mmCIF file of C-alpha atoms in Angstrom:
data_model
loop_
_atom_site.group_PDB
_atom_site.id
_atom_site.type_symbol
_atom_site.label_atom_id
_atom_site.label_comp_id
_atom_site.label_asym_id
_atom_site.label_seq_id
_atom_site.Cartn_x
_atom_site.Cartn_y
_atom_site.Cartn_z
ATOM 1 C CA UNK X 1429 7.286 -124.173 7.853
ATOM 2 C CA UNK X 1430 5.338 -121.006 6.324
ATOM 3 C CA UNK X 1431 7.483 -117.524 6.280
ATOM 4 C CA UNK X 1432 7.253 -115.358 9.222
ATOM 5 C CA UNK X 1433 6.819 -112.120 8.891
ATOM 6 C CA UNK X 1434 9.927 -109.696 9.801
ATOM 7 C CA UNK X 1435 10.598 -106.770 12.090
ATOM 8 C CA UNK X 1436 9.648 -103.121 10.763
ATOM 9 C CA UNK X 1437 13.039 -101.206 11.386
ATOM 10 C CA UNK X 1438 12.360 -97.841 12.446
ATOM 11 C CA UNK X 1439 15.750 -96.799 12.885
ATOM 12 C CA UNK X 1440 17.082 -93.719 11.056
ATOM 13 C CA UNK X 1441 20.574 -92.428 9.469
ATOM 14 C CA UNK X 1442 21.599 -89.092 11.827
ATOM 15 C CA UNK X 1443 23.284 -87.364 8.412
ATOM 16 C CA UNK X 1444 23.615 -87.767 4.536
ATOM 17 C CA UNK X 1445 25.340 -90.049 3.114
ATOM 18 C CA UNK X 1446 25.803 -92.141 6.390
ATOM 19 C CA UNK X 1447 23.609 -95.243 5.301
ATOM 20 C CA UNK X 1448 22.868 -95.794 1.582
ATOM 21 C CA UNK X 1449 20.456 -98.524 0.040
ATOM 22 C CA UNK X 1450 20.965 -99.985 -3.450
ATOM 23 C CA UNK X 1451 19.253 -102.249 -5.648
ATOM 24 C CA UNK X 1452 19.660 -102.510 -9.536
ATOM 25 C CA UNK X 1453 16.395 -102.644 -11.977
ATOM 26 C CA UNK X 1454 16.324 -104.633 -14.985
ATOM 27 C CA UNK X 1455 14.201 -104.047 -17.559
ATOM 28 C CA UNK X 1456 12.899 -106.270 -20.803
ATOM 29 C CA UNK X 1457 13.440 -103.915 -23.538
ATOM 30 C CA UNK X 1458 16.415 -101.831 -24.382
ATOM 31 C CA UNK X 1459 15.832 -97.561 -24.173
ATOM 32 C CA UNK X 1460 16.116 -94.894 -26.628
ATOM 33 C CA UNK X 1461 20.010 -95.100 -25.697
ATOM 34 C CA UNK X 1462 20.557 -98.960 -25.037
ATOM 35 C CA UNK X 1463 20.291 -98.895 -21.771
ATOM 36 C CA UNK X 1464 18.536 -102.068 -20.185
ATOM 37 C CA UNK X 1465 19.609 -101.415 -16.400
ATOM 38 C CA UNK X 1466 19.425 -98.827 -13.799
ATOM 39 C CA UNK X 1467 21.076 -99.055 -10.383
ATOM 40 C CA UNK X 1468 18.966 -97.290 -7.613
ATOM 41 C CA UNK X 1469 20.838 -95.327 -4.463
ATOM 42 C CA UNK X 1470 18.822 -94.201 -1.684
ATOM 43 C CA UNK X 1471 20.097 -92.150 1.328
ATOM 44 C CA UNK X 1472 18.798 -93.151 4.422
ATOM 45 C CA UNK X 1473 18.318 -89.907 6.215
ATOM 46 C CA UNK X 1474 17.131 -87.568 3.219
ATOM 47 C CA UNK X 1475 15.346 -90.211 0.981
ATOM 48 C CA UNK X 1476 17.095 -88.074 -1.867
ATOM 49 C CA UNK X 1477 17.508 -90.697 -4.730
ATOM 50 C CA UNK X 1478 19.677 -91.235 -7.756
ATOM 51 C CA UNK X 1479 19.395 -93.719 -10.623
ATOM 52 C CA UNK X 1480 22.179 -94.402 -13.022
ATOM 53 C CA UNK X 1481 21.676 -95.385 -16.186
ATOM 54 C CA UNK X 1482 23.563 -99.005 -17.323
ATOM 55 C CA UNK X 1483 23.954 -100.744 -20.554
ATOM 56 C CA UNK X 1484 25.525 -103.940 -19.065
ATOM 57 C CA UNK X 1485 25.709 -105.178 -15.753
ATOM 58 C CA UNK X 1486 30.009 -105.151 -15.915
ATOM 59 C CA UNK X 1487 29.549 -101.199 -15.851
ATOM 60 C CA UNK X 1488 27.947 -101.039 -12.529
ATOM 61 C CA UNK X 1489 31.706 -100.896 -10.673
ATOM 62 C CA UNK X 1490 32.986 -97.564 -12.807
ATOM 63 C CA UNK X 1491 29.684 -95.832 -13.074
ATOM 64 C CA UNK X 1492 29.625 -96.387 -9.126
ATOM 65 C CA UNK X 1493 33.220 -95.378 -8.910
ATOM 66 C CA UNK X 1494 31.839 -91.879 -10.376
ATOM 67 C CA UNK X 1495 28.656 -91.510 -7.912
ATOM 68 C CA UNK X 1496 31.389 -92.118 -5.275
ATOM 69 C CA UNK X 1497 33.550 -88.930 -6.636
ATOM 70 C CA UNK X 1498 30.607 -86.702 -7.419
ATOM 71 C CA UNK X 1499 29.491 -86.910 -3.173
ATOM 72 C CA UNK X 1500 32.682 -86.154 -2.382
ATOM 73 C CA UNK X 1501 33.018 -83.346 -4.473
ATOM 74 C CA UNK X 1502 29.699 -81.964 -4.663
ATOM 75 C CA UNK X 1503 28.628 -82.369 -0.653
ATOM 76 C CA UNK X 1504 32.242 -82.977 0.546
ATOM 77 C CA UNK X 1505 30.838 -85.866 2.177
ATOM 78 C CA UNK X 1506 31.657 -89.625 2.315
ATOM 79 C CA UNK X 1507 29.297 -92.846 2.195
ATOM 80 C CA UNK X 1508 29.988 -94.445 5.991
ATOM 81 C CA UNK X 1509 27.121 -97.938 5.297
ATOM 82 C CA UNK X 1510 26.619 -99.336 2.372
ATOM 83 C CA UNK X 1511 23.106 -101.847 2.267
ATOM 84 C CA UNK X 1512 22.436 -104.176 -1.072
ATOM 85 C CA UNK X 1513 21.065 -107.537 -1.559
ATOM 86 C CA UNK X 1514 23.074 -110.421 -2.667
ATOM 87 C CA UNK X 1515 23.237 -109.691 -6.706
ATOM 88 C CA UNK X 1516 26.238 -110.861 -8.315
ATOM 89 C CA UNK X 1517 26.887 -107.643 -9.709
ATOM 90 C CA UNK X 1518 26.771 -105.956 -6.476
ATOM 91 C CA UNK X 1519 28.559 -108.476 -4.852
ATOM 92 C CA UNK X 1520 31.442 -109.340 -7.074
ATOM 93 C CA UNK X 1521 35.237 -109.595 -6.132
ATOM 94 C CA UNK X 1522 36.443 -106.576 -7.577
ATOM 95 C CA UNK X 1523 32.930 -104.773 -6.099
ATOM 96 C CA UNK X 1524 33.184 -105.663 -2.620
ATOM 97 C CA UNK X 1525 37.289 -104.210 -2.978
ATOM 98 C CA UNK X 1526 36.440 -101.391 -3.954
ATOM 99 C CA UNK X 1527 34.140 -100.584 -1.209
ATOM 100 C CA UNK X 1528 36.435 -101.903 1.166
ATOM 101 C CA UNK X 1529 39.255 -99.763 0.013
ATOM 102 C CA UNK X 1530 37.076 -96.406 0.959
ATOM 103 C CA UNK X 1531 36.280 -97.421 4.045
ATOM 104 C CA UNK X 1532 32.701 -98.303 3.790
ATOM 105 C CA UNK X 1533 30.541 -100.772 6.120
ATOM 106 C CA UNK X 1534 29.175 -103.453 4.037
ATOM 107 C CA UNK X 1535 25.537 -104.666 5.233
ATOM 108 C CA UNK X 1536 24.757 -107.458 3.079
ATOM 109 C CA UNK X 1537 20.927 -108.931 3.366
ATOM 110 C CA UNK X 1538 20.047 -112.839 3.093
ATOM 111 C CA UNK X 1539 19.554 -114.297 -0.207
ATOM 112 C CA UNK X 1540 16.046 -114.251 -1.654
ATOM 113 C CA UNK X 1541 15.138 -112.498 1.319
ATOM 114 C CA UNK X 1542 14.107 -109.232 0.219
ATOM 115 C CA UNK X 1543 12.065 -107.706 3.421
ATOM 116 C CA UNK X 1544 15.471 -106.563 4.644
ATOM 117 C CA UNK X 1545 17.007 -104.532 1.745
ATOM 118 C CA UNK X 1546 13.241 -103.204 1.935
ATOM 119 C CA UNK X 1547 14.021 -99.373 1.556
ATOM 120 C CA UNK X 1548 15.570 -100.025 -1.808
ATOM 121 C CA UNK X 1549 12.846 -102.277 -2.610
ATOM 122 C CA UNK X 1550 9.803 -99.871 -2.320
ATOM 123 C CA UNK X 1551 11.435 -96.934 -3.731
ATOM 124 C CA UNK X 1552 12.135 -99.078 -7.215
ATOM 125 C CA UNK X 1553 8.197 -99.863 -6.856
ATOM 126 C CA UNK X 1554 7.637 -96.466 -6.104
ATOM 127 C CA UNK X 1555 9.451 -94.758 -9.580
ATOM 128 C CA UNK X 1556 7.964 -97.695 -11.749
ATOM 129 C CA UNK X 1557 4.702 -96.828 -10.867
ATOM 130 C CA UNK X 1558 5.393 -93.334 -11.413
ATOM 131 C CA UNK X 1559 7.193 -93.531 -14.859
ATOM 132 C CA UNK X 1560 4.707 -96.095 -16.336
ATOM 133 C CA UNK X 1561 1.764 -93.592 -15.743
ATOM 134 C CA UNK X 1562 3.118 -90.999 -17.189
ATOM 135 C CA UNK X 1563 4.783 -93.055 -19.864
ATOM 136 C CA UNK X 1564 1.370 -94.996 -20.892
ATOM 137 C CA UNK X 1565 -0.605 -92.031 -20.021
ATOM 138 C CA UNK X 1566 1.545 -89.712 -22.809
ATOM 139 C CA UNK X 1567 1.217 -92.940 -25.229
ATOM 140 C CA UNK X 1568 5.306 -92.986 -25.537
ATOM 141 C CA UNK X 1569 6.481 -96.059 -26.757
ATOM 142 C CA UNK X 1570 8.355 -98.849 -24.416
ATOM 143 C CA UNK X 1571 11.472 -98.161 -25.292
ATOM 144 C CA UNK X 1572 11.460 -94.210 -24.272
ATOM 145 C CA UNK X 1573 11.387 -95.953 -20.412
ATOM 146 C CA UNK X 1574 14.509 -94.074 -19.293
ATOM 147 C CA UNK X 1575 12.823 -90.546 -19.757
ATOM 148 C CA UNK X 1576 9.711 -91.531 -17.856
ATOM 149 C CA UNK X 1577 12.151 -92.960 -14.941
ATOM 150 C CA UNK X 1578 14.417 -89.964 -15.053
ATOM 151 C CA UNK X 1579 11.840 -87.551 -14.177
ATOM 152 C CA UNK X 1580 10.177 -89.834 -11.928
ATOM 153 C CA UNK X 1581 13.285 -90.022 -9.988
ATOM 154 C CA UNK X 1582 13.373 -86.069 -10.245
ATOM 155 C CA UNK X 1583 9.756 -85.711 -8.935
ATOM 156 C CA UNK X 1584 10.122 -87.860 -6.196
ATOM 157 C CA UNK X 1585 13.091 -85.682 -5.005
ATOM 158 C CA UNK X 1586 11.166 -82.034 -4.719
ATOM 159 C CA UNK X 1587 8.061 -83.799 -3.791
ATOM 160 C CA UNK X 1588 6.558 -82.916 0.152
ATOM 161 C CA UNK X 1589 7.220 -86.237 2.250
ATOM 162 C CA UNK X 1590 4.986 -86.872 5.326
ATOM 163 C CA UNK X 1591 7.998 -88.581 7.111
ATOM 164 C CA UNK X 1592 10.336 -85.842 6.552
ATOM 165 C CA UNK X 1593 7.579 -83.154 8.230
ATOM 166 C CA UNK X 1594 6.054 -82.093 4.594
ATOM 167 C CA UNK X 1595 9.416 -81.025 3.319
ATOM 168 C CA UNK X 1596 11.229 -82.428 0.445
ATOM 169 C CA UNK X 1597 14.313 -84.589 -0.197
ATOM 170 C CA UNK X 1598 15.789 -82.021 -1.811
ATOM 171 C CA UNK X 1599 15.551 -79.513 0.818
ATOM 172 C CA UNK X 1600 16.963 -81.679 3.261
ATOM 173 C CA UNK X 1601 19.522 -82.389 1.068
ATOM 174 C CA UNK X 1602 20.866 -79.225 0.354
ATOM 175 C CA UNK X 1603 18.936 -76.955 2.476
ATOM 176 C CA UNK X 1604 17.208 -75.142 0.116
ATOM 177 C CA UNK X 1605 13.652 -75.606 -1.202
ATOM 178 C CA UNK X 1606 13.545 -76.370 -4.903
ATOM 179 C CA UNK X 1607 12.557 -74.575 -7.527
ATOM 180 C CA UNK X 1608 9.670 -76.157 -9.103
ATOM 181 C CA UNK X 1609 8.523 -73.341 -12.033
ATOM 182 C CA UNK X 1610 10.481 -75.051 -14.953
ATOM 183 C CA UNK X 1611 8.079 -78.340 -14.240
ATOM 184 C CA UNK X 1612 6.183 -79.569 -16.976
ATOM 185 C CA UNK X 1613 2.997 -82.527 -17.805
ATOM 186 C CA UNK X 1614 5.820 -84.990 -19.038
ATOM 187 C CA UNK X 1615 5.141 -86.016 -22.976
ATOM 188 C CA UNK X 1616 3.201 -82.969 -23.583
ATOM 189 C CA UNK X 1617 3.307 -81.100 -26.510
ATOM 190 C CA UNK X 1618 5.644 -78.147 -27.039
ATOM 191 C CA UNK X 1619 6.344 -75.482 -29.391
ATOM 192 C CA UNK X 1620 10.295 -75.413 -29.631
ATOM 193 C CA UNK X 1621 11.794 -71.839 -30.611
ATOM 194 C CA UNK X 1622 14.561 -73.154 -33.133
ATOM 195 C CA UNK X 1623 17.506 -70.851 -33.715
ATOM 196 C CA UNK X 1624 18.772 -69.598 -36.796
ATOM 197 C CA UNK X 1625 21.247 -71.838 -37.101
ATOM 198 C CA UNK X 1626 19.402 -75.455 -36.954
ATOM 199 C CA UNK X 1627 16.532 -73.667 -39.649
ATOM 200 C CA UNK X 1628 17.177 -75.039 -42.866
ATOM 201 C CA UNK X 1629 16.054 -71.593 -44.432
ATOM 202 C CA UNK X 1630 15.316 -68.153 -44.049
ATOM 203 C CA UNK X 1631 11.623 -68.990 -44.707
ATOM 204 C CA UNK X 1632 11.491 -72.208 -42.239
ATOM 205 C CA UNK X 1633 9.351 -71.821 -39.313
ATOM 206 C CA UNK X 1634 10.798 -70.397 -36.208
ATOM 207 C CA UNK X 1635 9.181 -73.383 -33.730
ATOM 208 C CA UNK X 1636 8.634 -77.039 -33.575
ATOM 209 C CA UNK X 1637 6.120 -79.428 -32.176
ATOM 210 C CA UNK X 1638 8.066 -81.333 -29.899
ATOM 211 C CA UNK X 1639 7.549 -83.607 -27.164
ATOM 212 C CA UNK X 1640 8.727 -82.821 -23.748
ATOM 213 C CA UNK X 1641 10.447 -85.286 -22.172
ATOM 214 C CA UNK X 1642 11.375 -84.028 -18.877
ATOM 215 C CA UNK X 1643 14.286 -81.624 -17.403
ATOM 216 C CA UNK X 1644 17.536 -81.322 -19.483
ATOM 217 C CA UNK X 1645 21.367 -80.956 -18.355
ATOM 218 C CA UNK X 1646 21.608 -77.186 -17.059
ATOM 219 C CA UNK X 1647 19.605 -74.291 -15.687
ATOM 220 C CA UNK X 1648 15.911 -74.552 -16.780
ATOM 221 C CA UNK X 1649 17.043 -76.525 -19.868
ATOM 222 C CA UNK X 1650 14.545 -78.749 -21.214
ATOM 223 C CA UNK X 1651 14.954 -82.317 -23.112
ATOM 224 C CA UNK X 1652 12.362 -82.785 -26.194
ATOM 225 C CA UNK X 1653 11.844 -85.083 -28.950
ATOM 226 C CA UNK X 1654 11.718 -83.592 -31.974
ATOM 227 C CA UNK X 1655 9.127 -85.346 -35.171
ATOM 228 C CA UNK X 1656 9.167 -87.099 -37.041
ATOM 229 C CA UNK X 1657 12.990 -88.617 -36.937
ATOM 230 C CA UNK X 1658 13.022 -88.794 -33.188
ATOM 231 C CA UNK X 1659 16.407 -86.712 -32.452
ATOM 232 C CA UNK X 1660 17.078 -85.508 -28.913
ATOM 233 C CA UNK X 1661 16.378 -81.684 -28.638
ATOM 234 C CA UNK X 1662 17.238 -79.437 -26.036
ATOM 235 C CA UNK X 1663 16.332 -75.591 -25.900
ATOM 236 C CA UNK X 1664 15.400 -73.214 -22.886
ATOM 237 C CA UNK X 1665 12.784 -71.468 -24.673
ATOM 238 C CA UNK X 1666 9.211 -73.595 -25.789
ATOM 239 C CA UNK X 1667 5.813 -72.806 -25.470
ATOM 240 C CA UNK X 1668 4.142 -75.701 -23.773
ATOM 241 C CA UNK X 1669 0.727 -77.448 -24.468
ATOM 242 C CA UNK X 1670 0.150 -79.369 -21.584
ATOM 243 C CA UNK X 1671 -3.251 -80.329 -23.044
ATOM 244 C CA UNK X 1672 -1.943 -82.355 -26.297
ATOM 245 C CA UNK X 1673 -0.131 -85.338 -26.798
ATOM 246 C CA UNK X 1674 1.556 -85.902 -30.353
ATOM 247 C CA UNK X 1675 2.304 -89.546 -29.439
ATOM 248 C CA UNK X 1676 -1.668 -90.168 -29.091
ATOM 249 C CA UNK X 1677 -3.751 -90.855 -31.777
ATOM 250 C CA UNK X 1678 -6.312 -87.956 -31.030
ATOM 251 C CA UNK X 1679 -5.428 -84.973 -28.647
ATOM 252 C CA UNK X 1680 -6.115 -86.134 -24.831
ATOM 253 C CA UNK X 1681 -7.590 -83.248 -22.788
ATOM 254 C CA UNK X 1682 -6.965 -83.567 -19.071
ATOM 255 C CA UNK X 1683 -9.152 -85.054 -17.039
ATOM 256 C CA UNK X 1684 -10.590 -82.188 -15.403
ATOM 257 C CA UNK X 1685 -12.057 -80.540 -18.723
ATOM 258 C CA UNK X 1686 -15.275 -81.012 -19.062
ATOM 259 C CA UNK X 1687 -17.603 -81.349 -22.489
ATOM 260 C CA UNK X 1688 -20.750 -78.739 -22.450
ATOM 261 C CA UNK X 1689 -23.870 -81.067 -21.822
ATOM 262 C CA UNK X 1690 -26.605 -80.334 -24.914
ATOM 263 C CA UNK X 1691 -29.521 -79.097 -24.063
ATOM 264 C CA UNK X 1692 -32.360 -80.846 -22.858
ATOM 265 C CA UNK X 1693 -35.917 -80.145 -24.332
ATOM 266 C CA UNK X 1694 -38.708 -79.219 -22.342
ATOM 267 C CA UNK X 1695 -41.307 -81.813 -21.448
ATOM 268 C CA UNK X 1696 -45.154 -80.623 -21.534
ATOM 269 C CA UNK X 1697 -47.043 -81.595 -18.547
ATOM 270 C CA UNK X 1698 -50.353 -80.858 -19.996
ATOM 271 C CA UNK X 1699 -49.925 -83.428 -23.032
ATOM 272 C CA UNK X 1700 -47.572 -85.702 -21.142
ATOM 273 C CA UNK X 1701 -49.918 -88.592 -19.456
ATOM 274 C CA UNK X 1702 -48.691 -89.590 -15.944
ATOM 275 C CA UNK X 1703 -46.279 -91.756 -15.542
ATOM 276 C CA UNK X 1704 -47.834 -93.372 -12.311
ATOM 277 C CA UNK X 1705 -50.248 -96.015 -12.117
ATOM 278 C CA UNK X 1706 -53.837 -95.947 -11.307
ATOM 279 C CA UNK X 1707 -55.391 -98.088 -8.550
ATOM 280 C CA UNK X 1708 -55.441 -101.709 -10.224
ATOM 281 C CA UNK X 1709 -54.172 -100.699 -13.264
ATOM 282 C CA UNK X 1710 -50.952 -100.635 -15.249
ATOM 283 C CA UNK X 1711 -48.545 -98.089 -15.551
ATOM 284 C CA UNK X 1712 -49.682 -95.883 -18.295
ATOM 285 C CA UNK X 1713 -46.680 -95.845 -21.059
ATOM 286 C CA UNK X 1714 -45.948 -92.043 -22.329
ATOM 287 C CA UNK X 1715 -46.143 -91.754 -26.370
ATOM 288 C CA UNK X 1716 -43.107 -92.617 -28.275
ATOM 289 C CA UNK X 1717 -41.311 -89.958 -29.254
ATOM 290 C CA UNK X 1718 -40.731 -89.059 -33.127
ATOM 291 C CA UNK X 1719 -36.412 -88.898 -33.804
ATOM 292 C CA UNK X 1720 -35.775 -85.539 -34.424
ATOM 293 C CA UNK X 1721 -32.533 -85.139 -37.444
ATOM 294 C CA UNK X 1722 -29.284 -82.869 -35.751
ATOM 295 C CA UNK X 1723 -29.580 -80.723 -33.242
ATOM 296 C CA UNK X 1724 -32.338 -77.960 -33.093
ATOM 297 C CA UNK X 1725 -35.814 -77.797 -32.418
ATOM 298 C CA UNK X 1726 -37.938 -81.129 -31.865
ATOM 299 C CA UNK X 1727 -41.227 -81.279 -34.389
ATOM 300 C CA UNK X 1728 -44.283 -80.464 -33.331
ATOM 301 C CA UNK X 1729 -46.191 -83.010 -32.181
ATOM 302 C CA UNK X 1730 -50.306 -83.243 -32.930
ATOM 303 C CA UNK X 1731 -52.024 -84.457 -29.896
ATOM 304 C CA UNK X 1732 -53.649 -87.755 -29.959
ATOM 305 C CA UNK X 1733 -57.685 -87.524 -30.772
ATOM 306 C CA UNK X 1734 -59.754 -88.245 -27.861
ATOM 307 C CA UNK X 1735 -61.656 -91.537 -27.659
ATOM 308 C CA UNK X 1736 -65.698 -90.926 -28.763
ATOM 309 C CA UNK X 1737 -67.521 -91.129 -25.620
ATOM 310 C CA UNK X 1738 -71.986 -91.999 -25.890
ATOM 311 C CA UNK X 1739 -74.327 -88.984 -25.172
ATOM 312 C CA UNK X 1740 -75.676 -89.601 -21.802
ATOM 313 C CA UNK X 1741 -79.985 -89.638 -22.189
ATOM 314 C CA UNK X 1742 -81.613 -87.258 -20.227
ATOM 315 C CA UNK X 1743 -82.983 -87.964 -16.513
ATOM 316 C CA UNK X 1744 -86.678 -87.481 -17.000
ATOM 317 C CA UNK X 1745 -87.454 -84.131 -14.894
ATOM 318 C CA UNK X 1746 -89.083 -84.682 -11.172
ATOM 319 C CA UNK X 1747 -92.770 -84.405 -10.483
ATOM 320 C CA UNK X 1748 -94.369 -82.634 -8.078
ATOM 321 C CA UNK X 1749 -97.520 -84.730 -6.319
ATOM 322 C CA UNK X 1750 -100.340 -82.413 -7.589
ATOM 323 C CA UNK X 1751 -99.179 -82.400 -10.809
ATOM 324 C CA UNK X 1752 -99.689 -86.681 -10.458
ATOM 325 C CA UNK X 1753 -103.069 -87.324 -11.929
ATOM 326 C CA UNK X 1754 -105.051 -89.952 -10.044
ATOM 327 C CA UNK X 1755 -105.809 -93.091 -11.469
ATOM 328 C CA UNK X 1756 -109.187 -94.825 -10.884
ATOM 329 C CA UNK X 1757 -109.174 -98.633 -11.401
ATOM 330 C CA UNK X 1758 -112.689 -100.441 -12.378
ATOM 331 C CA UNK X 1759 -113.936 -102.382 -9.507
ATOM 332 C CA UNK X 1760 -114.748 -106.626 -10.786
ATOM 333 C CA UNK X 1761 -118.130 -107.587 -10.579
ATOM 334 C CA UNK X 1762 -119.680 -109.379 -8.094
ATOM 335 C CA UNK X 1763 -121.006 -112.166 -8.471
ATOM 336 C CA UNK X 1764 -125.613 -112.728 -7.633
ATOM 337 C CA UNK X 1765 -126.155 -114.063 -3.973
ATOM 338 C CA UNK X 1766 -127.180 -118.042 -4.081
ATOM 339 C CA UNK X 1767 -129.985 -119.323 -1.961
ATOM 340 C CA UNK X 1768 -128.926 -122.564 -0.134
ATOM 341 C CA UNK X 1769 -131.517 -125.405 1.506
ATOM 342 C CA UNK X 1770 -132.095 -124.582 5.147
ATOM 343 C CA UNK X 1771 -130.388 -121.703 5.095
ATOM 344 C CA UNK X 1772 -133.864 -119.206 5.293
ATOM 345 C CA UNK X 1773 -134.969 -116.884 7.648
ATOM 346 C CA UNK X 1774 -137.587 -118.192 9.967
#
C-alpha cells in the first residue's frame, strides 16, 4: 500500500502561547560551546520562534522548565497545547509529568509520521537553510553552527510574513515593530573599539578586526570573534565592514559590486575586410591580430600589400567608314574559248 498524502490543516491558534510546536535538531559536530542539540518552539498564532541551545539530550526537561518560567514572567501568559513528535526525549516519564503538572494539552503525532508535527518540521528546514548560507557564505568553520542558527532564528522573528499580513512575528508578539538598525551582514568584518582596560599598553591600538557574529545579550550589544585566539567579544561600539570577510581566503565583495570592464579598442572599417561571404564563396577570415604586452595602446599595424594586377592593352580606337581605304582584289584569268565539232555557226 503506497502512503497517502495527508490533510493541509488550516486551522489557527486565537492567542500566544495557546498552541506550541516543538521538535529538537541534532547536529554532527559539536559548536564553539559543546553544544550538539537545539530544541525548536514555535507559537502557533505569532510564528515567533525560540531555539535553546543543548549539550545532551537529558537537559531538554530543565532548560524547558526555564522557557516555561520566562512566558510566564515575561508575557504573563501560560502554554494551553503542547504538539511534538514521538522522540524519547520529548516523550519521557519525567517529561510528559511535568507537562501534565501545568496543565498543558499534550498532542502527540504518530511515529515516523512527520506530516503532522509539520509546523515544527518546516521551520527547522527553514533556519538551516538560513544559517548554512550565511555560515558557508562568511567561510566560518562547522563548528561556529550555533551563531549562524542564533541569528537565523533572530531574523526570522523581525522578518515581514505574508501570512501574518506583511507584519512580523515580533510585532505580533509584543505589539511593537522591531527595531532593525543594530542589524549587521553576519561574519563580516568589524573594527572593535577596545577599552583601556583590555589594551595591553598605552601604545596598543584602540580597535580590532573582529568578526561579527550576530546580536549580543543587551541593548544594541554585539557578539564578535576576536583573531587570532578565537575568544568571544562583545562591545557596543565597532565600525563594520560589511564588504570583508577575515574567515575567507581573499576579501569577498558583495555580489552587487561590479568590476570596471577595460576598454575595448576601436576596429577600422576601412582596413577591416568583411566579415560576410561573397556569392559562392567562403567567408573571408579577418587578419590575425598581433598580442599587444599590458594594457595601453595596440601597435600599429602596416596594411597588407595589394596583389599585382596585369596592365589591361589598349582597345584599338574606332574607325570612321571614310577613313576605311578600299581594297581592290585582282580578278583570275580566264581561261581562251575552245572550239568544239558541230558546234559552228551555220
Amino acid at each position: 500500500m503506497p502512503s497517502q498524502s495527508h490533510p493541509i490543516d488550516y486551522r489557527r491558534a486565537s492567542k500566544p502561547f495557546e498552541l506550541i510546536h516543538v521538535d529538537l535538531k541534532s547536529f554532527p559536530v559539536p559548536s564553539y560551546h559543546k553544544y550538539q542539540h537545539e530544541i525548536l518552539l514555535y507559537d502557533d498564532y505569532s510564528s515567533y520562534t525560540w531555539s535553546i541551545s543543548l549539550r545532551t539530550k537529558d537537559n531538554a526537561l530543565q532548560s524547558t522548565r526555564q522557557w516555561f518560567s520566562y512566558v510566564e514572567t515575561q508575557y504573563g501568559a501560560k502554554v494551553i497545547k503542547w504538539k511534538s513528535d514521538s522522540g524519547g526525549e520529548l516523550k519521557s516519564h519525567a517529561f510528559t509529568n511535568m507537562l501534565k503538572d501545568k496543565g498543558i494539552e499534550i498532542i502527540p503525532s504518530a511515529p515516523h509520521i512527520h506530516q503532522q508535527n509539520g509546523r515544527a518540521e518546516r521551520i527547522i528546514r527553514t533556519l538551516m537553510d538560513k544559517s548554512e548560507a550565511m555560515r558557508h557564505d562568511a567561510c566560518i568553520p562547522q563548528s561556529w553552527w550555533e551563531f549562524s542558527f542564533e541569528h537565523a532564528a533572530h531574523l526570522h522573528n523581525r522578518t515581514p510574513t505574508r501570512r501574518l499580513e506583511w507584519r512580523t512575528p515580533y510585532e505580533l508578539l509584543n505589539g511593537t515593530k522591531p527595531d532593525i538598525s543594530h542589524l549587521r551582514v553576519f561574519g563580516c568584518g568589524a573594527y572593535v573599539f577596545l577599552p583601556p582596560e583590555v589594551r595591553k599598553n598605552k601604545l596598543s591600538p584602540k580597535s580590532e578586526l573582529m568578526i561579527y557574529l550576530g546580536v549580543g545579550a543587551g541593548n544594541h550589544n554585539h557578539k564578535f570573534m576576536r583573531l587570532p585566539n578565537n575568544v568571544i567579544f562583545t562591545a557596543a561600539q565597532a565600525l563594520f565592514d560589511e564588504s570583508l570577510f577575515p574567515k575567507c581566503s581573499h576579501e569577498k565583495k558583495r555580489q552587487g559590486q561590479q568590476s570596471v570592464p577595460e576598454p575595448v579598442e576601436p576596429v577600422d572599417q576601412a582596413t577591416t575586410p568583411s566579415l560576410l561571404p561573397d556569392d559562392g564563396d567562403e567567408p573571408c577570415r579577418p587578419p590575425s591580430k598581433p598580442s599587444t604586452k599590458g594594457k595601453g595602446k595596440a601597435r600599429d599595424v602596416a596594411p597588407a600589400p595589394a596583389l599585382a594586377v596585369p596592365p589591361v592593352p589598349p582597345q584599338p580606337r574606332a574607325q570612321h567608314r571614310e577613313d576605311i581605304p578600299e581594297v581592290q582584289h585582282p580578278m583570275p584569268p580566264q581561261p581562251p574559248p575552245v572550239d568544239r565539232p558541230g558546234t559552228e555557226e551555220p
